[in-house]
XYZ file of C-alpha atoms in Angstrom:
517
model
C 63.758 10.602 20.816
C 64.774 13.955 21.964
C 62.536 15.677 19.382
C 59.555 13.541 20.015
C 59.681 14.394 23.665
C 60.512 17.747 22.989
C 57.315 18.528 20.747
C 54.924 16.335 22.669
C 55.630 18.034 26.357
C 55.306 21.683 24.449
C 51.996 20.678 22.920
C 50.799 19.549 26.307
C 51.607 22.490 28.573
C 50.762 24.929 26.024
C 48.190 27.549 26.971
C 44.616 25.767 26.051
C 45.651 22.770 25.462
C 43.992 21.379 29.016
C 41.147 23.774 28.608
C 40.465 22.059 24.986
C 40.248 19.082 26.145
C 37.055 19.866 28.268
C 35.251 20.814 25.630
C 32.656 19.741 23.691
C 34.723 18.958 20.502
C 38.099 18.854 21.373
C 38.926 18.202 17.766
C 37.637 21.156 16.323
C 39.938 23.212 18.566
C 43.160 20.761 18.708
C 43.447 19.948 15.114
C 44.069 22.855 13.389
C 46.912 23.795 16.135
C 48.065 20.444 16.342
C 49.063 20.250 12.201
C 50.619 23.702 12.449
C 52.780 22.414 15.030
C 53.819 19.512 13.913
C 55.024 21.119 10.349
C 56.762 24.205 12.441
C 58.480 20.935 14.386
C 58.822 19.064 11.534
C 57.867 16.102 13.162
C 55.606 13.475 11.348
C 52.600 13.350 14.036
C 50.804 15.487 17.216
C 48.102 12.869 18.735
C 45.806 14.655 21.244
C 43.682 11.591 22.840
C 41.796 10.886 25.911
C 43.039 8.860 28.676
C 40.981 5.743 27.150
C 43.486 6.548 24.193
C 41.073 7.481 21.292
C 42.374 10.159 18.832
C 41.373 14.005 18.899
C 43.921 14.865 16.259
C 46.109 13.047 13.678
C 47.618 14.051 10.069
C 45.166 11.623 8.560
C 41.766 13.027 10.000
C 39.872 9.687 9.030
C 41.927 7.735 11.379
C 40.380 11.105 14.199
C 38.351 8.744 16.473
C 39.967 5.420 16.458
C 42.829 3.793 19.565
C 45.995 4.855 19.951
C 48.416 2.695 18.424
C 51.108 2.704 21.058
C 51.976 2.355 24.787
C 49.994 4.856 27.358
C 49.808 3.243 30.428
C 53.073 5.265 32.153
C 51.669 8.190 31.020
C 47.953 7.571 32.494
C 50.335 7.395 35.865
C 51.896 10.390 35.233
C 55.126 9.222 33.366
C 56.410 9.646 29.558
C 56.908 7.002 27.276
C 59.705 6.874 24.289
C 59.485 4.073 22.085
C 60.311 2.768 19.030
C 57.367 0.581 17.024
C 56.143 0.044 13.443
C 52.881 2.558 13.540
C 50.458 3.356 10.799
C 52.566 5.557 9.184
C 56.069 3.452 9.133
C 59.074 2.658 11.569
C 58.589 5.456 13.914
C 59.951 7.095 17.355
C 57.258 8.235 19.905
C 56.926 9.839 22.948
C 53.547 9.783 25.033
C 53.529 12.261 27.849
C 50.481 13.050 30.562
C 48.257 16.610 30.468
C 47.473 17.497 33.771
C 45.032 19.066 35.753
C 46.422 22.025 38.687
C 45.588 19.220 41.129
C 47.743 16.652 38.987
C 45.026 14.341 37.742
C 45.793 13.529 33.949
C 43.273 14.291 31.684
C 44.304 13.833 28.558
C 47.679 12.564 26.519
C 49.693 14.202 23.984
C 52.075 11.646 21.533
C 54.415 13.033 19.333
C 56.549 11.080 16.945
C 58.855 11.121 13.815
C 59.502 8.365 10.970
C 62.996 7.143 10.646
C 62.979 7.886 7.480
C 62.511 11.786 8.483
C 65.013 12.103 10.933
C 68.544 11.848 8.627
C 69.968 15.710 8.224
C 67.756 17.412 10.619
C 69.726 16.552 13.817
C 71.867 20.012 14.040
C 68.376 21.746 13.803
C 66.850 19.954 16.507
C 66.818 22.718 18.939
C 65.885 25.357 16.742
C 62.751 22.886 15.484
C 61.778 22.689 19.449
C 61.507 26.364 20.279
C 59.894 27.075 17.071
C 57.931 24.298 17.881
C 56.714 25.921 21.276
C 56.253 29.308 20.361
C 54.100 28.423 17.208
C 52.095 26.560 20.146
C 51.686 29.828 22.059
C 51.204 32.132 18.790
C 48.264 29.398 17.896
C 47.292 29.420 21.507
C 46.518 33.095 20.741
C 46.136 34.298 17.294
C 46.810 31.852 14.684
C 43.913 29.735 14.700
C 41.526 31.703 11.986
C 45.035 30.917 9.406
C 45.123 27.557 10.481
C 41.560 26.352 9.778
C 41.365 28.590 6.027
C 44.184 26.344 5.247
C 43.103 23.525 6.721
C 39.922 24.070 5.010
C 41.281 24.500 1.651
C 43.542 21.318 2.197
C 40.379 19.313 2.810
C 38.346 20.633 0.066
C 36.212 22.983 2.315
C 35.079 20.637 4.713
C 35.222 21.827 8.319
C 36.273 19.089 11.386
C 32.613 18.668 12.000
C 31.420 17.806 8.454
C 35.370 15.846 8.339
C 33.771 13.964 12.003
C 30.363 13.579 10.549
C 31.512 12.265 7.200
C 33.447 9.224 9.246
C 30.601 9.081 10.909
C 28.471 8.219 8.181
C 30.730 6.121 6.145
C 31.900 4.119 9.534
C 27.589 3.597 10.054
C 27.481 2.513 6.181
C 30.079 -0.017 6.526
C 29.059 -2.087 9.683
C 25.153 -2.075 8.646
C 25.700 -3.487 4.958
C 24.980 -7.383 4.671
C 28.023 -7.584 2.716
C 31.232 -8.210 4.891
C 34.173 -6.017 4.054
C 37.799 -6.995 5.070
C 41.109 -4.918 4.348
C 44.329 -6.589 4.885
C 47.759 -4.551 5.087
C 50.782 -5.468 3.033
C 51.988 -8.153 5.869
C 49.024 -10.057 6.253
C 47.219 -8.146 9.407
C 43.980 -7.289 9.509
C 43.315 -4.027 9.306
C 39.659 -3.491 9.251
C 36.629 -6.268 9.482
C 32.629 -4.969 9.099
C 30.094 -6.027 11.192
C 28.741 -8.523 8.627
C 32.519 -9.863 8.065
C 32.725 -10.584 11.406
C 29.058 -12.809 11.130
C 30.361 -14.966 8.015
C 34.321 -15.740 9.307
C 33.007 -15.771 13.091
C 36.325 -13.384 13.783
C 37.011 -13.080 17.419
C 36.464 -9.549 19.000
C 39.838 -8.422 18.892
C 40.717 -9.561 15.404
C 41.646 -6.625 14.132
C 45.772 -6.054 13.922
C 45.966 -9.290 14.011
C 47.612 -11.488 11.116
C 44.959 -13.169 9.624
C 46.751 -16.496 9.379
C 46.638 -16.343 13.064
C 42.735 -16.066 13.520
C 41.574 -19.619 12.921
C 40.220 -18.735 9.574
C 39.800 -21.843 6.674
C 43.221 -22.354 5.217
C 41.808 -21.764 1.931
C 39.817 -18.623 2.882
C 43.230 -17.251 4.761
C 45.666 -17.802 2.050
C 43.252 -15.741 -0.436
C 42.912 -12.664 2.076
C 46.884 -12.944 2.498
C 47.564 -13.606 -1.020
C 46.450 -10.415 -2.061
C 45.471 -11.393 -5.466
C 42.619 -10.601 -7.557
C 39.215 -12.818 -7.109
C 36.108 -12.776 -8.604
C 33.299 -14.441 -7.158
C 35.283 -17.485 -5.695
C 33.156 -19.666 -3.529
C 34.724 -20.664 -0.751
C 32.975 -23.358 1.607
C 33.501 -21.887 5.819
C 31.702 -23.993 8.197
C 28.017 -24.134 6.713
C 28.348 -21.420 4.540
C 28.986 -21.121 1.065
C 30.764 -17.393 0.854
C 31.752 -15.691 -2.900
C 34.852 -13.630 -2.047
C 35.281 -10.841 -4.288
C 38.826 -9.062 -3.683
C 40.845 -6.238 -5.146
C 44.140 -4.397 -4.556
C 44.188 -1.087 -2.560
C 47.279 -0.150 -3.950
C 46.122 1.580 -7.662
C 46.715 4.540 -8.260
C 48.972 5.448 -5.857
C 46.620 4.019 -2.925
C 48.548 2.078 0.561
C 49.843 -1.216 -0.173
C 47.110 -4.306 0.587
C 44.413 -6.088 -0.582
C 40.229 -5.326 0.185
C 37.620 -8.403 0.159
C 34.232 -8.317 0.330
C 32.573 -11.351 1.380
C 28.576 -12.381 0.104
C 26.432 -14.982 1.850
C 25.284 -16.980 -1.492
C 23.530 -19.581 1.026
C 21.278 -16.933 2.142
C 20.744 -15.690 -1.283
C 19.430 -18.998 -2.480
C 17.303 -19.111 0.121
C 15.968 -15.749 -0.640
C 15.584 -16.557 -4.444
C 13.990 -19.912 -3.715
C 11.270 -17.669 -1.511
C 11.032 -15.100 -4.079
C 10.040 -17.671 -7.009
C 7.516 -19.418 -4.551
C 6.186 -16.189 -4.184
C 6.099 -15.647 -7.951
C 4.157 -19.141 -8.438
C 1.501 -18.196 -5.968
C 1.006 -15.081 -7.803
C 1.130 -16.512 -10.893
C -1.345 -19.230 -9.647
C -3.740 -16.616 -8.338
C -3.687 -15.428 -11.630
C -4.555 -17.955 -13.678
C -7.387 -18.643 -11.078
C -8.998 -15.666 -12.047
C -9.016 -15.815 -15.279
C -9.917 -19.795 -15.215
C -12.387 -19.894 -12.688
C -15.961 -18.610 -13.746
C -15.707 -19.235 -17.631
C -19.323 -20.237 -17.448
C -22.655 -19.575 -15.429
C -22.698 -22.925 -14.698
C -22.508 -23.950 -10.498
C -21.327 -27.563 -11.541
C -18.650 -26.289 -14.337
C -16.762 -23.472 -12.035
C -15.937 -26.235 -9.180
C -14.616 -28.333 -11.736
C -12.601 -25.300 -13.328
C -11.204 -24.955 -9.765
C -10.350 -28.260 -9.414
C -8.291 -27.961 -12.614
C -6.466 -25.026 -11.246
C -5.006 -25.998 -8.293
C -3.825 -29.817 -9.244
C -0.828 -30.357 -9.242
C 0.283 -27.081 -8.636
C -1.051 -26.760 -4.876
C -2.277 -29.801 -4.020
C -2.128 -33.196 -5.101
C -6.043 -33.472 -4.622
C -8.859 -31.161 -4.285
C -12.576 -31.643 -3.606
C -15.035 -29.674 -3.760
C -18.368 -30.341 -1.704
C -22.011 -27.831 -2.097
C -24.867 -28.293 -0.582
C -27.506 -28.948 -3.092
C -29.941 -25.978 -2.945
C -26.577 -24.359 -4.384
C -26.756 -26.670 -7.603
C -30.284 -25.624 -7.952
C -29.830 -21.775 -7.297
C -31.565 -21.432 -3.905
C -30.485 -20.517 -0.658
C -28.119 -22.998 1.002
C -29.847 -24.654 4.136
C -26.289 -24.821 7.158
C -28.117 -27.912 8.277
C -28.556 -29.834 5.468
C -26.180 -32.625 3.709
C -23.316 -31.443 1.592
C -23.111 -33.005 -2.374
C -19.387 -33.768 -3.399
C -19.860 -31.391 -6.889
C -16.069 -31.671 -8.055
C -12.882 -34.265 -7.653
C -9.374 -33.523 -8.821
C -6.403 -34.918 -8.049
C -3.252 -36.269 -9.662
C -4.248 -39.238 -9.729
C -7.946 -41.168 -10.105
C -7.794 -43.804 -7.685
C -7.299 -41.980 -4.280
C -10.136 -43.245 -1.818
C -11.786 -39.907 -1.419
C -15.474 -39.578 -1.709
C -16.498 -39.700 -5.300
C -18.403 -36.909 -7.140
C -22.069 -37.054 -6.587
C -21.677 -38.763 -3.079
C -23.984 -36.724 0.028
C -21.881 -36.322 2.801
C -22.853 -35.096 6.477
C -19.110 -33.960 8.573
C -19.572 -34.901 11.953
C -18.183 -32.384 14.314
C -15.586 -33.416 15.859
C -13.980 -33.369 11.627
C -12.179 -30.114 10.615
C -14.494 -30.053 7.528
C -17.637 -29.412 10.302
C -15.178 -26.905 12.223
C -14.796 -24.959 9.317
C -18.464 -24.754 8.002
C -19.141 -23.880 11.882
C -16.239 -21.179 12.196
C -16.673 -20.023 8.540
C -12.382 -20.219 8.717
C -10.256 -22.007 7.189
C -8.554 -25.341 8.932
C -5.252 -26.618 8.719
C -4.817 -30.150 9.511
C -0.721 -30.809 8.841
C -0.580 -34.078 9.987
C -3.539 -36.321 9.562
C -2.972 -39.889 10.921
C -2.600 -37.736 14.359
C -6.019 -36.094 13.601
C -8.566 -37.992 15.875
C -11.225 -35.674 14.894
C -10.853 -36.341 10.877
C -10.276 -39.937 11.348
C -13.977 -40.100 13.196
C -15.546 -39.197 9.944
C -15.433 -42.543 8.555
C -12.478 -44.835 10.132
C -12.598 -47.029 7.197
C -12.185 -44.782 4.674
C -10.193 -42.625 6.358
C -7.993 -45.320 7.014
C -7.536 -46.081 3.290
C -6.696 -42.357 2.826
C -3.471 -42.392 4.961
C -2.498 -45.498 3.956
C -2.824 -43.919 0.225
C -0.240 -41.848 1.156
C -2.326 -38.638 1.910
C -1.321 -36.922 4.963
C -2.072 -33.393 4.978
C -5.277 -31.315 4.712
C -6.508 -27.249 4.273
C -10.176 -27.347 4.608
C -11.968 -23.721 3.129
C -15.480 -22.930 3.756
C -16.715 -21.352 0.440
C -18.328 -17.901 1.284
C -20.092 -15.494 -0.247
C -20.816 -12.579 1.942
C -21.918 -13.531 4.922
C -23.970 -17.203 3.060
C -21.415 -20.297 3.532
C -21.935 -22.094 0.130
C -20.191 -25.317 0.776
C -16.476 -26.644 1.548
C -13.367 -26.946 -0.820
C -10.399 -29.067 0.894
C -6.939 -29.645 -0.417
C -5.309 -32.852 0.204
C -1.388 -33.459 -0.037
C 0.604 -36.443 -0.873
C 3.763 -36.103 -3.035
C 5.508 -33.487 -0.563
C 6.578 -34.999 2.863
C 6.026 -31.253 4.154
C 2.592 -30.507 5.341
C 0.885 -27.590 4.183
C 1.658 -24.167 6.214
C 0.612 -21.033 7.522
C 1.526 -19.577 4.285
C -0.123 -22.250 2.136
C -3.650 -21.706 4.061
C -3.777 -17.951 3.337
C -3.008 -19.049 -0.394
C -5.846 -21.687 -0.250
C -8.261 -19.214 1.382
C -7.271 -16.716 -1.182
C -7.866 -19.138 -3.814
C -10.990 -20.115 -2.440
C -12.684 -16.525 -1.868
C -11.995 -15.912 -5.890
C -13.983 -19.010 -6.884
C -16.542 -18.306 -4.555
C -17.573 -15.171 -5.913
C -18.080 -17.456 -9.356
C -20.110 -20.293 -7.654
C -22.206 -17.665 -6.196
C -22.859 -15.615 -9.625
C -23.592 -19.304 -10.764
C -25.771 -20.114 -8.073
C -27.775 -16.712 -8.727
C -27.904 -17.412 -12.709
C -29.176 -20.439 -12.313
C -32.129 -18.880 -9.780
C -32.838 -16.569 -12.104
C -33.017 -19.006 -14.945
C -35.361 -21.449 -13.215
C -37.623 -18.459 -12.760
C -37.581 -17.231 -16.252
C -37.814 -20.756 -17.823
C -41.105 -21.418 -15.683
C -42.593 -17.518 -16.606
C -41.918 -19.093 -20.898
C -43.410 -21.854 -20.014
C -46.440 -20.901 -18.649
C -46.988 -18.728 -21.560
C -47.792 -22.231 -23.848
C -51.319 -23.076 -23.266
C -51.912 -26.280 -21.408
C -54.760 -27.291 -24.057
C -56.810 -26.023 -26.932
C -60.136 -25.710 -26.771
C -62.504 -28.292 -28.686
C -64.097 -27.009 -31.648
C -65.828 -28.327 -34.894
C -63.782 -26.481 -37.909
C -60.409 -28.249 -37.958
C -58.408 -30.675 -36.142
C -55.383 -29.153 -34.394
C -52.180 -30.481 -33.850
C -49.205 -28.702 -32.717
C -45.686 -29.100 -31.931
C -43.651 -26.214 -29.817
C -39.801 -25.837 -31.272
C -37.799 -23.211 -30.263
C -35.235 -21.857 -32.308
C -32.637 -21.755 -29.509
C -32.368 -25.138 -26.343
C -34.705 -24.063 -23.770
C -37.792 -22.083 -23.799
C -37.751 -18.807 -25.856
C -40.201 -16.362 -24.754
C -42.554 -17.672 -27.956
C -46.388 -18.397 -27.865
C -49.120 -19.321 -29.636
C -52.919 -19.892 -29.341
C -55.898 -21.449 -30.909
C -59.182 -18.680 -30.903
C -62.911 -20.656 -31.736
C -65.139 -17.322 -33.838
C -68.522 -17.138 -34.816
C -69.636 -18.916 -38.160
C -66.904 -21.709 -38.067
C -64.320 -19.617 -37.912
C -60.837 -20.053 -36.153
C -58.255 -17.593 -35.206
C -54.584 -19.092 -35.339
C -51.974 -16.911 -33.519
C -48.666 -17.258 -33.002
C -46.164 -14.823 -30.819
C-alpha cells in the first residue's frame, strides 16, 4: 500500500508529467518514462489515464487505450484511492491519486500498483525503491528519455508508440467489422472481449463485457460451451432464430493466458446466400442454353418453338408466344394489326390458353396491349386481382385462374426499334409470383430470341424474293411450232426453285433450238 502510493504520487508531481498530458499524444511521451519507473520502483504497473479513465500507459501496450480497471472517482475529487482487487494482471494493491492543474483542477490520474505475489522480501527496501523511484522520474523528466525509447524500441521489435497505437488501431477496426463474431472468455468464465458481430448473433447487452457469461442470459447450451472451455468444431447451436456453428479453441498454447476464444458463424445467413448464389447460377446457366438453343434454324415458326422449349419448366410453367403475321411471312409487322399465337409450351397440354394458330387482338386495358404500347415488359404477380387481364376474355380467363395459373411476365419482342410480337410467361406450380428479378430474366431471355425471330423474319423476305426472281426465269409457255411436240417437266435437283432454266427456240427450215441453263 505504502509503495503503491509512494510511486503513483512521484509519477504525478514529477516535472512534465501535467505538461504531457496536454499534449497531442500523451502516450508517446508517458510511456517510455512510465516503464522506466516502474522497474527502478519495482512495482508491477504506472497507469497514466484521463479523467474519463482510459489508459495512456501500461506494461502491456495493447491494453494502451482501453478503461481503467479500478476505482477513480475519489481521485476525480481530488482524493487517493488504495485498494485491493483482482486486476488484469493478478491479485493486486493499487493506489489512484489526482494530477493537478496550479489552479487545482485534476486533469489527469496516475495508478500505481504491485501483485501480491511481488511484494514478499522487498519490504526492508521499500524506501530505498521510492526515492529511486522519484529521482529516476526527474532524471527521465530531463535526460533519460532518448535511452528509454532505444530500449523500448528494441523490446517491441522496432515499433515506435505510434506504429504500437496504430497497430491496435487496425487490428481493434479488423475485429468489430468482420461478419464473424469473436468472443474470448478468461479462465473464470467472464467475458473478456465480444466483436461487433458477436454482439449481433448472442444479442449481448452493452455492458457485457467483464461480465460472467453465465450471467448474460445467453442459451444454456451456448453458455456452458463458452465456459467450458473445450475444443469445438463447427457445433451448431440453435439461439433464438438462428442457427450459429461455434468454432472454439484454447488461448492458453504455448505459453499464451489461460481461457478459451470462440468464433461464432451465421450458417442461416449463409444458406440464404448459397440458395441466391445457385439461383443466380441457373439463370446464367439458362441464358446460356438460350443462346445456343434459340436460332438453330432460319425458320420464324421453328425459333418460337425453340424458345418455348427453353424456358418450360425451368422459368415458367407456360409460355406463349404470339407474332403478328407479316412476321411469319418476312414483311414488316403492321402495330395495328391482329397478333397470330406462333408457339405454346407449357408443362402441361391442357391449360386453357389460346391454342397455336389462334388470331388474337389485346384490348387495352390487358397488360399484353400495355406492353406492345410501352414496348416494356409487364409484370402481372397476381392475376385474379388483374381487372385489366381478366377483360380480355372473362370466360377464358376465368378458366385460366381456376387452372391454377396465377401469375404473368408479358415481353414485347423487339428488334431495334420494330416490335415483332409478344412472348408471356405464365406460372402455376410456385405459389410465389414472379419478381422484379424474374422480369429482367424474362426480358433478357426475350431480347436473345428476338434477334433470331428477326434474322428469321429477314431470311424468309429474302427468300420469297429470290424464289419469285427463279421462278420467273421458267417460261410461262412455249411457242407453237410444226417440228415436234414438246412436253416438259421442271425438277430441281434440290426442294424449291434452283436458279435453272430452259427454253424452246422455233429456226428457219424446221429447225428447233432446245436449251437448257
Amino acid at each position: 500500500r505504502n509503495r503503491s502510493l509512494a510511486v503513483a504520487e512521484t509519477f504525478a508531481n514529477a516535472p512534465g508529467t501535467r505538461e504531457a498530458l496536454a499534449a497531442p499524444d500523451p502516450t508517446a511521451i508517458l510511456q517510455p518514462r512510465a516503464e522506466a519507473a516502474r522497474r527502478a520502483a519495482h512495482v508491477d504497473f504506472i497507469v497514466v489515464m484521463n479523467t474519463k479513465g482510459v489508459r495512456y500507459t501500461h506494461p502491456v501496450p495493447a491494453r494502451i487505450g482501453e478503461k481503467f480497471v479500478g476505482t477513480i472517482e475519489p481521485a476525480l475529487r481530488g482524493g487517493t484511492v488504495i485498494e485491493e482487487i483482482h486486476g488484469t494482471i493478478g491479485q493486486l494493491v493499487q493506489a489512484v491519486v489526482p494530477v493537478k492543474a496550479p489552479n487545482g483542477t485534476v486533469v489527469g490520474l496516475v495508478a500505481a500498483g504491485i501483485t501480491t505475489e511481488s511484494v514478499g522480501g522487498l519490504a526492508e527496501r521499500q524506501l530505498p525503491v521510492v526515492l529511486g523511484a522519484a529521482a529516476v522520474g526527474l532524471a527521465l523528466a530531463t535526460a533519460g528519455t532518448a535511452l528509454v525509447s532505444r530500449r523500448l524500441l528494441r523490446q517491441t521489435h522496432g515499433l515506435g508508440p505510434g506504429e504500437m497505437t496504430r497497430m491496435y488501431e487496425h487490428h481493434d477496426a479488423v475485429l468489430h467489422s468482420v461478419r464473424e463474431g469473436v468472443i474470448i472468455v478468461g479462465d473464470e468464465g467472464e467475458l473478456l472481449l465480444a466483436n461487433d458481430e458477436a454482439h449481433r448473433l448472442l444479442g449481448l447487452p452493452a455492458d457485457a463485457e467483464r461480465r460472467r457469461v453465465t450471467d448474460l442470459g445467453l442459451d444454456p447450451d451456448v453458455a456452458g460451451l463458452l465456459v467450458s472451455g473445450r475444443v469445438a468444431t463447427d457445433e451448431v447451436h440453435l439461439v433464438g432464430d438462428r442457427l450459429l456453428a461455434i468454432n472454439q479453441r484454447p488461448t492458453d498454447l504455448e505459453g499464451g493466458p489461460s481461457g478459451s476464444v470462440a468464433t461464432l458463424r451465421d450458417s442461416t445467413e449463409l444458406r440464404a446466400l448459397s440458395g441466391r448464389a445457385e439461383v443466380a447460377r441457373e439463370r446464367l446457366s439458362l441464358l446460356y442454353d438460350a443462346g445456343v438453343g434459340v436460332g438453330t434454324t432460319l425458320d420464324v415458326t421453328r425459333t418460337a418453338e425453340e424458345l418455348a422449349r427453353v424456358v418450360v419448366p425451368r422459368f415458367a410453367d407456360f409460355v406463349t408466344v404470339d407474332l403478328y403475321d407479316a412476321v411469319l411471312h418476312g414483311a414488316e409487322p403492321d402495330p395495328g394489326a391482329a397478333l397470330r399465337r406462333t408457339a405454346v409450351g407449357g408443362i402441361r397440354d391442357d391449360a386453357p390458353l389460346y391454342p397455336v394458330g389462334s388470331q388474337i387482338r389485346f384490348v387495352a386495358s390487358s397488360p399484353q396491349a400495355s406492353s406492345l404500347h410501352t414496348r416494356r415488359p409487364v409484370l402481372e404477380p397476381r392475376l385474379e386481382a388483374a381487372p385489366g387481364w381478366r377483360a380480355q376474355d372473362a370466360e377464358r380467363t376465368g378458366r385460366v385462374v381456376q387452372y391454377g395459373i396465377h401469375s404473368l411476365i408479358t415481353v414485347p419482342v423487339r428488334a431495334g426499334s420494330v416490335v415483332l410480337g409478344l412472348v408471356s410467361f405464365w406460372r402455376s406450380e410456385k405459389d410465389e409470383p414472379f419478381d422484379a428479378e424474374e422480369l429482367a430474366l424474362a426480358e433478357e431471355l426475350v431480347a436473345r430470341a428476338a434477334v433470331s425471330i428477326d434474322n428469321a423474319r429477314r431470311y424468309t423476305r429474302e427468300h420469297g424474293m429470290a424464289v419469285t426472281l427463279q421462278r420467273s426465269l421458267l417460261p410461262r409457255s412455249l411457242p407453237e411450232q410444226g417440228a415436234l411436240d414438246i412436253a416438259y417437266r421442271y425438277l430441281p435437283a434440290q426442294a424449291g426453285v434452283g436458279g435453272d432454266w430452259f427454253d424452246v427456240l422455233p429456226l428457219s427450215g424446221a429447225r428447233v433450238a432446245l436449251v437448257v441453263g
